[in-house]
PDB file of C-alpha atoms in Angstrom:
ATOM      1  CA  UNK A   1       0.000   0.000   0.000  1.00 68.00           C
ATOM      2  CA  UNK A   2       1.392   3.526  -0.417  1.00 78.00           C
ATOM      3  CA  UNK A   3       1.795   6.464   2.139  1.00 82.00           C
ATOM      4  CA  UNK A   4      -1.283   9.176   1.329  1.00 87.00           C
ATOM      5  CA  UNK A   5       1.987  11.593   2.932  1.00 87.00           C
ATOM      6  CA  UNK A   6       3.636  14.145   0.652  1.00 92.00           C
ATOM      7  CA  UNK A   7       7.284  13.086   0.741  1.00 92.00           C
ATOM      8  CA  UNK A   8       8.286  16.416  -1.063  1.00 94.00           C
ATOM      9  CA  UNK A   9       8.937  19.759   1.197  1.00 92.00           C
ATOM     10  CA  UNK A  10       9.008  21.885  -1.679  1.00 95.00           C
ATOM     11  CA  UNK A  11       8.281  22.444  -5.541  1.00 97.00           C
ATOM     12  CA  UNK A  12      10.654  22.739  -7.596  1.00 97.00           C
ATOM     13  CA  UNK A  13      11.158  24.049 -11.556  1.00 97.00           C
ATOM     14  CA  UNK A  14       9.386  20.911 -12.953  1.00 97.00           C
ATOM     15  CA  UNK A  15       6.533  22.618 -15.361  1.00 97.00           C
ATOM     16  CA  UNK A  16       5.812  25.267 -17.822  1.00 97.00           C
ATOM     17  CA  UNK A  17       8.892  28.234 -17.303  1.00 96.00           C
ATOM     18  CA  UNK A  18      11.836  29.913 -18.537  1.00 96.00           C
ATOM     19  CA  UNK A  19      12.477  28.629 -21.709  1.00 97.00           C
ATOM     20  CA  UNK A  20      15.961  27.937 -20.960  1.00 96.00           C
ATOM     21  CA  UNK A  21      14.909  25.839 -17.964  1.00 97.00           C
ATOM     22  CA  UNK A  22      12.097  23.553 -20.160  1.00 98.00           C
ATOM     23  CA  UNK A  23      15.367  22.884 -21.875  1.00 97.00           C
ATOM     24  CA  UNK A  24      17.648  22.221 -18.852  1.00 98.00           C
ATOM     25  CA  UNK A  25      14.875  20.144 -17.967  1.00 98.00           C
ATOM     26  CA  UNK A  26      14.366  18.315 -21.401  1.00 98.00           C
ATOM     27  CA  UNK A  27      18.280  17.816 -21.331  1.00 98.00           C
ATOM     28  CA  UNK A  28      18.379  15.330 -18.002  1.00 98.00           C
ATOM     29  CA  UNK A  29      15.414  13.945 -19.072  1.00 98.00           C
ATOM     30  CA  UNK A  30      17.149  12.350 -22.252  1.00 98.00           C
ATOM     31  CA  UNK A  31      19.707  11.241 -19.599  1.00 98.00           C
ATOM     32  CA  UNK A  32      17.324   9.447 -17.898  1.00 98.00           C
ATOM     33  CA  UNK A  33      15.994   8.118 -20.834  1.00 98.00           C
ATOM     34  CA  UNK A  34      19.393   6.586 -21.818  1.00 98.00           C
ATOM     35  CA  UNK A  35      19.685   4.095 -18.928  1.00 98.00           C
ATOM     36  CA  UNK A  36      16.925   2.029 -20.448  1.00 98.00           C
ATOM     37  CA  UNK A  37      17.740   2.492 -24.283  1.00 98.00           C
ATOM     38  CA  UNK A  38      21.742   2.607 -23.692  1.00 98.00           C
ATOM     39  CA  UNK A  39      22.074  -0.392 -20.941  1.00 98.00           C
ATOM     40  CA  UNK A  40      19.702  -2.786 -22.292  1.00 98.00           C
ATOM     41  CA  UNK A  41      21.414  -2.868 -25.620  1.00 98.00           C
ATOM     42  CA  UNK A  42      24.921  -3.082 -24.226  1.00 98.00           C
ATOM     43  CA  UNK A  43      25.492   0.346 -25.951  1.00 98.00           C
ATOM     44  CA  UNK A  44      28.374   0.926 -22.956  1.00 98.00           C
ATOM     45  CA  UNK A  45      30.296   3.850 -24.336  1.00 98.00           C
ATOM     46  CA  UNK A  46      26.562   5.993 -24.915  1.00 98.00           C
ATOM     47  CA  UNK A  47      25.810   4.541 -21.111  1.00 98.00           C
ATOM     48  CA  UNK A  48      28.713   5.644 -20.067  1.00 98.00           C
ATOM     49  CA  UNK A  49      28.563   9.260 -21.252  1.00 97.00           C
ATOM     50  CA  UNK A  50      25.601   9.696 -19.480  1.00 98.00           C
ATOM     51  CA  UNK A  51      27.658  10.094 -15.940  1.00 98.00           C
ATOM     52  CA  UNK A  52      30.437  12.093 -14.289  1.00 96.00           C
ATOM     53  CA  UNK A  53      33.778  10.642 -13.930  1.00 95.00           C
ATOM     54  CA  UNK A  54      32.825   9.535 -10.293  1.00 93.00           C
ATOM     55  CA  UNK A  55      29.303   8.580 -10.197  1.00 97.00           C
ATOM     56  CA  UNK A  56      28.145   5.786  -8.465  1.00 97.00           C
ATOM     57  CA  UNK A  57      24.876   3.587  -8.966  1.00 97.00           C
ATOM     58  CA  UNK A  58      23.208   1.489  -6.945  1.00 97.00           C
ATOM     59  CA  UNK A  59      21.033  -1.608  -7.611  1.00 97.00           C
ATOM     60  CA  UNK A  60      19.528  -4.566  -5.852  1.00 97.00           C
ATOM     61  CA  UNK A  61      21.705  -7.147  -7.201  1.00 96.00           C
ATOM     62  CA  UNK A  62      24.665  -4.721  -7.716  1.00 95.00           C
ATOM     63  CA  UNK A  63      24.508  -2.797  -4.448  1.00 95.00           C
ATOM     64  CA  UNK A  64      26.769   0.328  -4.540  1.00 95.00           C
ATOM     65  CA  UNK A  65      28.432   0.172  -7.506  1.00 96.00           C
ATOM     66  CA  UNK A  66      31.147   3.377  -9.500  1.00 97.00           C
ATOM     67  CA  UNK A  67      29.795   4.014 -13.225  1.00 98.00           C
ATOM     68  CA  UNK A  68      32.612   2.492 -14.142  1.00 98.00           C
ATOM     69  CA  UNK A  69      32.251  -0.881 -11.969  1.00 98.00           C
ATOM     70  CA  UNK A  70      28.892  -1.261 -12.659  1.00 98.00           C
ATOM     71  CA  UNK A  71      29.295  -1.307 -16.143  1.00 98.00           C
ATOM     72  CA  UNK A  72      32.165  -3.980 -15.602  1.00 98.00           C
ATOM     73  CA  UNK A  73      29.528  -6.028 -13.822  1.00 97.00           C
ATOM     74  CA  UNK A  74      27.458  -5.766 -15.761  1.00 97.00           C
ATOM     75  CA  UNK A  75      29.130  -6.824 -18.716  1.00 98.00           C
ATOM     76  CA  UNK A  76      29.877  -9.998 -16.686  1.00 97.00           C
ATOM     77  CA  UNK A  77      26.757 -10.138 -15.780  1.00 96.00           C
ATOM     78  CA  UNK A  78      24.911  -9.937 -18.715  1.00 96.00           C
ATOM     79  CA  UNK A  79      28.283 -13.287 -20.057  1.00 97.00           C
ATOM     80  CA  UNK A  80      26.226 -15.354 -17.705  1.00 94.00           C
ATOM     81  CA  UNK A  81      23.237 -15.264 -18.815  1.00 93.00           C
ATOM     82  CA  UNK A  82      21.890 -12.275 -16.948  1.00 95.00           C
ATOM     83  CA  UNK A  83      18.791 -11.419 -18.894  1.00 97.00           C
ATOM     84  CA  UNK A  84      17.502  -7.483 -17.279  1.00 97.00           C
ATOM     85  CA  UNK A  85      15.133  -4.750 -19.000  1.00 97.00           C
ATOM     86  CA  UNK A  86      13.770  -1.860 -18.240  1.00 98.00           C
ATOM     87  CA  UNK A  87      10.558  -0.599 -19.869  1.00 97.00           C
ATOM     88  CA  UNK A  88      10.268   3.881 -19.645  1.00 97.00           C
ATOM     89  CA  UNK A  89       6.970   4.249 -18.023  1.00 97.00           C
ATOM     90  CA  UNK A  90       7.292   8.296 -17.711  1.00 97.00           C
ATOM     91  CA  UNK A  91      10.119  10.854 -16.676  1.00 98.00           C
ATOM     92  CA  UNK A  92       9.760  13.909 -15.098  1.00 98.00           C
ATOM     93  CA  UNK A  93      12.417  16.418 -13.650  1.00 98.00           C
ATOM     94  CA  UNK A  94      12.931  18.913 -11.006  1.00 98.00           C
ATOM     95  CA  UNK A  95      15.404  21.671 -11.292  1.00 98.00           C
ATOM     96  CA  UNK A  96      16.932  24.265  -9.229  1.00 98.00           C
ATOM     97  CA  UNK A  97      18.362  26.926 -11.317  1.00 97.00           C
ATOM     98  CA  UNK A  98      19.617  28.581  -8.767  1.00 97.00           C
ATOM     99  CA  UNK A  99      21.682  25.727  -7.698  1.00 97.00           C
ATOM    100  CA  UNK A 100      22.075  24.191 -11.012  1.00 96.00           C
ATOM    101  CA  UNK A 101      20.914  20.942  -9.960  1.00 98.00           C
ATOM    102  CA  UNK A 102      18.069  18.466 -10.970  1.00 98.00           C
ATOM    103  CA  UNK A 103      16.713  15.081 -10.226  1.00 98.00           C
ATOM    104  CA  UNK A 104      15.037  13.060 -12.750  1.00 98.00           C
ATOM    105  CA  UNK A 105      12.379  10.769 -11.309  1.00 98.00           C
ATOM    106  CA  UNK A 106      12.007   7.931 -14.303  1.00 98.00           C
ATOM    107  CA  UNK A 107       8.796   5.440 -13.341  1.00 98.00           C
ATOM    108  CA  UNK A 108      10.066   2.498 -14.941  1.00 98.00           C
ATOM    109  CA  UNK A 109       9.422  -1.016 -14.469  1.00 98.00           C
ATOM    110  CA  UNK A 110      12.654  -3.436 -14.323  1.00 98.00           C
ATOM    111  CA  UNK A 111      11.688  -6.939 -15.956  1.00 98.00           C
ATOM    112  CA  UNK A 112      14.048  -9.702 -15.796  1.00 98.00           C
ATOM    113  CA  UNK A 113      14.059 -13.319 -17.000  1.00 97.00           C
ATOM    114  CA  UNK A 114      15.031 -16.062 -15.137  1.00 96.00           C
ATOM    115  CA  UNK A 115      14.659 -20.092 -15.891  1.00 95.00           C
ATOM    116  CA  UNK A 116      14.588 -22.970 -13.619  1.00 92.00           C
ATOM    117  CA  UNK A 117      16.338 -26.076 -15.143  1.00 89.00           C
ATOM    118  CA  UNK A 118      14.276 -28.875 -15.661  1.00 82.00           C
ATOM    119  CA  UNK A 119      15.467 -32.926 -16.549  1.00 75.00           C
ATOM    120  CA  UNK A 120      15.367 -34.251 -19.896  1.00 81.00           C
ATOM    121  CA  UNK A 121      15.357 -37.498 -18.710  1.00 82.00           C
ATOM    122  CA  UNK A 122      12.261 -37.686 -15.965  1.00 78.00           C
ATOM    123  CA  UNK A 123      10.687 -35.495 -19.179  1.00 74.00           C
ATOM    124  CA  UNK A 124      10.611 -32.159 -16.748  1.00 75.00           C
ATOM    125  CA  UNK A 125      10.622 -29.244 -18.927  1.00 83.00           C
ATOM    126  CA  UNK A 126      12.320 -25.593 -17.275  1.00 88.00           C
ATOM    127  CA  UNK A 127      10.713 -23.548 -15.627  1.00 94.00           C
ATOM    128  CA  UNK A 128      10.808 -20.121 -17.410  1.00 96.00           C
ATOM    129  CA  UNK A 129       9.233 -16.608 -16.311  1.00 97.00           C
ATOM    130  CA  UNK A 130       9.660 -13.398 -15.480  1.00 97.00           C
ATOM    131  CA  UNK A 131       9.697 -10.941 -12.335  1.00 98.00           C
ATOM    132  CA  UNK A 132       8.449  -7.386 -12.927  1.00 98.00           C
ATOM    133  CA  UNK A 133       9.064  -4.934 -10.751  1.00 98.00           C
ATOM    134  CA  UNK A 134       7.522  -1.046 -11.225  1.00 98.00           C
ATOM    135  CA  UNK A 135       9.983   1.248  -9.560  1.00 97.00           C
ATOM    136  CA  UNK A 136      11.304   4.946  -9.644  1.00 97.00           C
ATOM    137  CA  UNK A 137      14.554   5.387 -10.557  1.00 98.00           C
ATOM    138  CA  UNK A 138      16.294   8.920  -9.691  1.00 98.00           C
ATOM    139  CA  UNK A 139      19.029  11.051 -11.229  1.00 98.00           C
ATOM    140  CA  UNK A 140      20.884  13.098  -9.235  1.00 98.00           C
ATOM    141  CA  UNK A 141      21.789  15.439 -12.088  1.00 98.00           C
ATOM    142  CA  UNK A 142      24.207  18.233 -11.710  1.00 97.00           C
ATOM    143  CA  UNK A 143      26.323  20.616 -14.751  1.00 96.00           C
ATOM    144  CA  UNK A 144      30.021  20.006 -15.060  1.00 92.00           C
ATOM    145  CA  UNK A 145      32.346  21.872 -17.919  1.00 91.00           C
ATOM    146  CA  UNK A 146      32.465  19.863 -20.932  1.00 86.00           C
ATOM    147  CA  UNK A 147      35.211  17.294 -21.191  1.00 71.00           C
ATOM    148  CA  UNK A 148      34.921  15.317 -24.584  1.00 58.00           C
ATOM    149  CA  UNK A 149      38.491  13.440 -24.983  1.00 56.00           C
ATOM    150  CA  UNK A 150      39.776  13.804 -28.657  1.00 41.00           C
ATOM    151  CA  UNK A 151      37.050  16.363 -29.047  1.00 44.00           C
ATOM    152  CA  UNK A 152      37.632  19.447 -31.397  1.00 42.00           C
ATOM    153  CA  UNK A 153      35.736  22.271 -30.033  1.00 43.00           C
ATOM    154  CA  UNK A 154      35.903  24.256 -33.372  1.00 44.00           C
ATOM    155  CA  UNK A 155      34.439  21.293 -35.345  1.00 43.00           C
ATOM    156  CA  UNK A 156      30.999  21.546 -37.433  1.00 47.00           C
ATOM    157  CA  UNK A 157      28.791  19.291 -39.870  1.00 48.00           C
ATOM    158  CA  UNK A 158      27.911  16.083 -39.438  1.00 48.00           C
ATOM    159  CA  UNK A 159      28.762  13.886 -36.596  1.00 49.00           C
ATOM    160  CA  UNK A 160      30.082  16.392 -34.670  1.00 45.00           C
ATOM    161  CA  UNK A 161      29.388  16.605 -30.957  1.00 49.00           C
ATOM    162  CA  UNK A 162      27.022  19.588 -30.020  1.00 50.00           C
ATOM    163  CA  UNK A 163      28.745  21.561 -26.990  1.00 53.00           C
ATOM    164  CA  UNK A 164      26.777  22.451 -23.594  1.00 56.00           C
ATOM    165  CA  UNK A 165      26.279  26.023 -22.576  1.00 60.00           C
ATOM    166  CA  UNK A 166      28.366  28.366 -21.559  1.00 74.00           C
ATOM    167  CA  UNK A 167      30.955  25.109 -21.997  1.00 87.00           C
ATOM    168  CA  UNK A 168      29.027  23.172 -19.456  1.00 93.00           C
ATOM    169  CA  UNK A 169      27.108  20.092 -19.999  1.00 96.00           C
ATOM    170  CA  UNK A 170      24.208  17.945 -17.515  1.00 98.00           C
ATOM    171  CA  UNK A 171      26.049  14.646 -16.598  1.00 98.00           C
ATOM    172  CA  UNK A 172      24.122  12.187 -13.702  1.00 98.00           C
ATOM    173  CA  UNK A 173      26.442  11.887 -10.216  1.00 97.00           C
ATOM    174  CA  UNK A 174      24.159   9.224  -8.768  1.00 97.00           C
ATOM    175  CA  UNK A 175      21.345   6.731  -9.419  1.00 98.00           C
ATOM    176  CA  UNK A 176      19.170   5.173  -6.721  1.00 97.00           C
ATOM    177  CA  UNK A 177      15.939   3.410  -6.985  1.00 97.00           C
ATOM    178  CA  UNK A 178      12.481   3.569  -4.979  1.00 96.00           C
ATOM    179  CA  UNK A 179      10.900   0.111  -5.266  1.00 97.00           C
ATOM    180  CA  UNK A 180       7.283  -0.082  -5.266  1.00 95.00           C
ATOM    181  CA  UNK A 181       5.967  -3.740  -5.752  1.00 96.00           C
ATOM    182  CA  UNK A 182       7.052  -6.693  -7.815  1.00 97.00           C
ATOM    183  CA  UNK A 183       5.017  -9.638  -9.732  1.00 97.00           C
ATOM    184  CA  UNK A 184       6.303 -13.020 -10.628  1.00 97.00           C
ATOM    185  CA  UNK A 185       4.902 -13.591 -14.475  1.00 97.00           C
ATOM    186  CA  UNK A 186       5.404 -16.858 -16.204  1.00 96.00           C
ATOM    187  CA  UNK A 187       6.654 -17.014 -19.792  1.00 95.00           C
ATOM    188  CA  UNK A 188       3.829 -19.553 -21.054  1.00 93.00           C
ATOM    189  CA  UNK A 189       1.229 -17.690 -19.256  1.00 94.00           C
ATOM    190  CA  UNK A 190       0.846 -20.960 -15.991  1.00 93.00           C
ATOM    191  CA  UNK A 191       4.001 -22.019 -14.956  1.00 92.00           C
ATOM    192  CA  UNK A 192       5.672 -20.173 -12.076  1.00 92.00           C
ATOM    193  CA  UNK A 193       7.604 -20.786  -8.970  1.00 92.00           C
ATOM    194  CA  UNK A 194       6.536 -20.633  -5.403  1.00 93.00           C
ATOM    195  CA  UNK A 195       9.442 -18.845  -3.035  1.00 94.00           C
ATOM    196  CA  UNK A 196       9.084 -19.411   0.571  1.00 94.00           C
ATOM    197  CA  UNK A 197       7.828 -16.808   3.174  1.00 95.00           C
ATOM    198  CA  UNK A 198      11.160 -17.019   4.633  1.00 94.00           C
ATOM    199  CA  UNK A 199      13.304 -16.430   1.530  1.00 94.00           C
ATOM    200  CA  UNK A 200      10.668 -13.627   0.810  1.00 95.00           C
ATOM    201  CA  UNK A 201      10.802 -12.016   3.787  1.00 93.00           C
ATOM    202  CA  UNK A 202      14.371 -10.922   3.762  1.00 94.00           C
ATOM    203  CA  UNK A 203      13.828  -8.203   1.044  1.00 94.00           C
ATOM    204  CA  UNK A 204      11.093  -5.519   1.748  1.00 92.00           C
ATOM    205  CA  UNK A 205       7.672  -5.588  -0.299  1.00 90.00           C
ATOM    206  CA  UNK A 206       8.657  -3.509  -3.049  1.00 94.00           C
ATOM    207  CA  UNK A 207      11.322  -6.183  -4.789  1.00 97.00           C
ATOM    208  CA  UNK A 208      11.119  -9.555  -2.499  1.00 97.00           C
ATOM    209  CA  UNK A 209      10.266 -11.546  -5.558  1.00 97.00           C
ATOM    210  CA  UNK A 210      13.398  -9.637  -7.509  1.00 98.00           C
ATOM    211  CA  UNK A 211      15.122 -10.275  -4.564  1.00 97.00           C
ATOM    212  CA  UNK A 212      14.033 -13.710  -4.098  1.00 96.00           C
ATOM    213  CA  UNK A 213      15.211 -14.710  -7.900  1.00 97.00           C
ATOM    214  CA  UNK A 214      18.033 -12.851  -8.431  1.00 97.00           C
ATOM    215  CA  UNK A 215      19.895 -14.815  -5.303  1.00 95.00           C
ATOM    216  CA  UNK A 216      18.719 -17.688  -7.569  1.00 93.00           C
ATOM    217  CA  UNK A 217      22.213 -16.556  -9.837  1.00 93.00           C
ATOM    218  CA  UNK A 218      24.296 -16.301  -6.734  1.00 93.00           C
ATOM    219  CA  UNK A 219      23.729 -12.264  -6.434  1.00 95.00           C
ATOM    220  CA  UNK A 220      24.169 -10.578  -2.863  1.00 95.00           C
ATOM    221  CA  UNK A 221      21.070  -8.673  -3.574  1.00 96.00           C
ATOM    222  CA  UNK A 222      20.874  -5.170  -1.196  1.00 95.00           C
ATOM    223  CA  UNK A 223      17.953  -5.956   1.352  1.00 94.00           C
ATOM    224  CA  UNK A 224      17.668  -2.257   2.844  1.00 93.00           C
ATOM    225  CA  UNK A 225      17.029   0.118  -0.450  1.00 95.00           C
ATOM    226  CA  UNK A 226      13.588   2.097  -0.239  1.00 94.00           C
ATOM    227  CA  UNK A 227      10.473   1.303  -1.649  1.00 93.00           C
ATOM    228  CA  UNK A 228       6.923   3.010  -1.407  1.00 89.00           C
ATOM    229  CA  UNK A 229       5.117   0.967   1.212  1.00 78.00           C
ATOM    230  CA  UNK A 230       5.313   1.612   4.897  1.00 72.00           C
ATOM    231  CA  UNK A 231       5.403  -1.585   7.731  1.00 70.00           C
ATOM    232  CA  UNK A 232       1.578  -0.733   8.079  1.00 72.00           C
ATOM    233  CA  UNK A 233      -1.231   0.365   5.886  1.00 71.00           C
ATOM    234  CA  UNK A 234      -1.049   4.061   4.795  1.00 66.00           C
ATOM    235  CA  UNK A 235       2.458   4.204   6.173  1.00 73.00           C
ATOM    236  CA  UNK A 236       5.547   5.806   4.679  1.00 78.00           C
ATOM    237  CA  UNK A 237       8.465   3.866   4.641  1.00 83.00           C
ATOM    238  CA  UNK A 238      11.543   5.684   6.778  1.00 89.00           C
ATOM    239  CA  UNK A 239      13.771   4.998   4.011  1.00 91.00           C
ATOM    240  CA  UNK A 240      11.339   6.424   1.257  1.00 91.00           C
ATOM    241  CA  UNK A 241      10.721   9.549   3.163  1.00 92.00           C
ATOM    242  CA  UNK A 242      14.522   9.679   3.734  1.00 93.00           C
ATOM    243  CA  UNK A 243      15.295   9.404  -0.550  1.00 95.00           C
ATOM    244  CA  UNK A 244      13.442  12.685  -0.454  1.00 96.00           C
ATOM    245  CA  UNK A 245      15.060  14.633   2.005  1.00 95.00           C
ATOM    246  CA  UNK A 246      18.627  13.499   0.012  1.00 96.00           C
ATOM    247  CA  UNK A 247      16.836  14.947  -3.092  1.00 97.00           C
ATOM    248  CA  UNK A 248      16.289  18.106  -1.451  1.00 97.00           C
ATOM    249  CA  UNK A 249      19.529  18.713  -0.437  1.00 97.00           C
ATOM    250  CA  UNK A 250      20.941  17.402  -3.372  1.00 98.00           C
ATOM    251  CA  UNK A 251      18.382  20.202  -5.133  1.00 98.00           C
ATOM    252  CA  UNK A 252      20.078  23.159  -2.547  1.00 97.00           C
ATOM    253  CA  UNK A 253      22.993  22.927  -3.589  1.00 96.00           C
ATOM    254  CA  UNK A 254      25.143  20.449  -0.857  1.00 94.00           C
ATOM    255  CA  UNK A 255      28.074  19.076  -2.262  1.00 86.00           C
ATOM    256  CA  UNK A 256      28.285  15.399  -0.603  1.00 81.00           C
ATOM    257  CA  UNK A 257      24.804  13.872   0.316  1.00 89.00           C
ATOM    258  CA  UNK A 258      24.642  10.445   2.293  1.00 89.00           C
ATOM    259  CA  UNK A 259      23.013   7.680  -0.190  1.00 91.00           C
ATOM    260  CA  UNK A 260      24.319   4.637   1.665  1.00 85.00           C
ATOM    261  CA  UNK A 261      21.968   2.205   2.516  1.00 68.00           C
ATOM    262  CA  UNK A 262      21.330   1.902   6.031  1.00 64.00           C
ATOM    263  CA  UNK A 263      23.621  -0.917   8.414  1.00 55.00           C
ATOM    264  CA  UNK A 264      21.660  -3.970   9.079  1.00 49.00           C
ATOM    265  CA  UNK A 265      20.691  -4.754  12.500  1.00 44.00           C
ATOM    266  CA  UNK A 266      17.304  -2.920  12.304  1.00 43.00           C
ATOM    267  CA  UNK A 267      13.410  -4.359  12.276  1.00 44.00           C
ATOM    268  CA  UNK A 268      13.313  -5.886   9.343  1.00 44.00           C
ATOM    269  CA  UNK A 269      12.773  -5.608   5.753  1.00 48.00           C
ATOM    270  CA  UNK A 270       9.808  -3.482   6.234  1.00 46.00           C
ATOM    271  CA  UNK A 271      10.184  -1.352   9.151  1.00 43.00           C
ATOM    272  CA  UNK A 272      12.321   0.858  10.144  1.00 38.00           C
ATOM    273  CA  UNK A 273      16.445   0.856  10.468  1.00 35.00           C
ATOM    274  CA  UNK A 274      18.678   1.748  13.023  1.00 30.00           C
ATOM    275  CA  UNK A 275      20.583   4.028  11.476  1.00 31.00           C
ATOM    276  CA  UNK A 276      20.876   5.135   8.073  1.00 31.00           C
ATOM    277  CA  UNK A 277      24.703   3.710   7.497  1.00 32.00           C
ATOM    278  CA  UNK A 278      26.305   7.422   7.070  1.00 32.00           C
ATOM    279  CA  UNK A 279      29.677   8.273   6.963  1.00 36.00           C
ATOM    280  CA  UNK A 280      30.711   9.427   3.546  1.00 40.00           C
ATOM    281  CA  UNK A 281      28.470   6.295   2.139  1.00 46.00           C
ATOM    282  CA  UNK A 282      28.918   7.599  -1.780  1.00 48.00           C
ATOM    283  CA  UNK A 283      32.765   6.971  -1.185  1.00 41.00           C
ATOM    284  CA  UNK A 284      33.468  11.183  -1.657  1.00 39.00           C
ATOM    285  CA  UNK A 285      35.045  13.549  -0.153  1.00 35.00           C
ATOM    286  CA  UNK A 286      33.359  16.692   0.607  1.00 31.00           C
ATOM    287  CA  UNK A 287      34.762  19.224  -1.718  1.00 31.00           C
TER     288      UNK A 287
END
């Protein structure tokens, strides 16, 4: 169930406006828009132009993860079979042009394909299906000065690589996910596995069946990231309310916010942590 609580404090440039901010606006949109298109088709020098030099991602079966590892484990990832999607369900974008910064709040649901071997011999065929799982990914967006290596600034026509303004350019410093639910779907439309309440418990609501399948391939899947629904009915999850308050500072202007997921040892999947695991969890410096 989902909180009827307004996790925002404030609004934010994300409508109608300056022209120049529909277009700052427009701009990390397409970045958001490039972790489904770029990623899915292995497209890893496009993905990786989508980031800062020291981003860092994180993902259920990844965990924290630099640009630059993720796409490594990816890669290795996707050598083993690893079979992940992501279908665009809508973007929107707030920005603080003040601040210069934005988040970009994709709805997107994550749909990955797993397969239970059967035996040949007995005549048991695999079992083959999918887990869905609608979620909200968020790009913590900020401008940099434009760095293209082997670049020529002065160049024109086509191919040619279209320069940001005023010699700065949007690039995404970190990605984090709000889970919301998850649905096991079979491939032939009736066969599907049955997890147990215990393996399902140990990942919260939002992505226990994700969970539940993706330590099926031997992942160390991340059992405290947020998702929408509270321990109780019309409850906000801590760590849900606590994504937004990271946006909002992220939004003001702070240099360093706290992403980390929060140090085990609290009530559970669903309720709430002790702690949220800070202490310079993005692996930065303050600058």
């Amino acid at each position: 169930m989902t909180s009827p609580l307004d996790p925002q404090r404030r609004i934010y440039s994300h409508i109608n406006g300056h022209p120049a901010d529909v277009l700052d606006r427009l701009t990390v949109s397409e970045l958001c828009k490039g972790w489904p298109v770029y990623r899915d088709a292995s497209e890893w020098k496009n993905f990786r132009s989508l980031f800062c030099h020291d981003a860092f991602v994180w993902t259920t079966w990844s965990k924290r993860q630099t640009i630059d590892s993720f796409i490594q484990v990816s890669k290795e990832g996707k050598a083993r079979g690893d079979f992940i999607m992501h279908r665009e369900c809508g973007t929107s974008v707030d920005l603080n042009p003040q601040t210069r910064r934005a988040v970009g709040k994709m709805k997107a649901t994550i749909t990955q394909r797993f397969a239970i071997p059967g035996d040949a011999a007995r005549g048991v065929a695999p079992v083959v299906f999918d887990v869905d799982c609608d979620c909200r990914f968020h790009f913590f967006c900020l401008q940099e000065p434009v760095d293209y290596e082997g670049s020529d600034s002065d160049s024109d026509g086509p191919g040619a690589i279209s320069h940001g303004r005023d010699g700065l350019e949007w690039k995404v410093r970190y990605v984090k996910l709000i889970y919301d639910k998850d649905k096991v779907v079979p491939a032939d439309g009736k066969t599907a596995p049955t997890f147990s309440e215990d393996v399902l418990r140990r990942c919260p609501e939002g992505y226990r069946y994700l969970g539940a399948a993706q330590r099926m391939l031997g992942h160390d899947v991340d059992e405290f990231l947020p998702t929408i629904q509270g321990s109780e009915e019309g409850t906000a999850h801590r760590l849900w309310l606590d994504m937004y308050e990271k946006m909002g500072q992220w939004l003001d202007g702070e240099e360093d916010i706290d992403l980390s997921s929060p140090v085990s040892g609290g009530k559970g999947a669903n309720g709430v942590a002790n702690g949220n695991g800070h202490g310079n969890g993005n692996g930065l410096g303050r600058r």
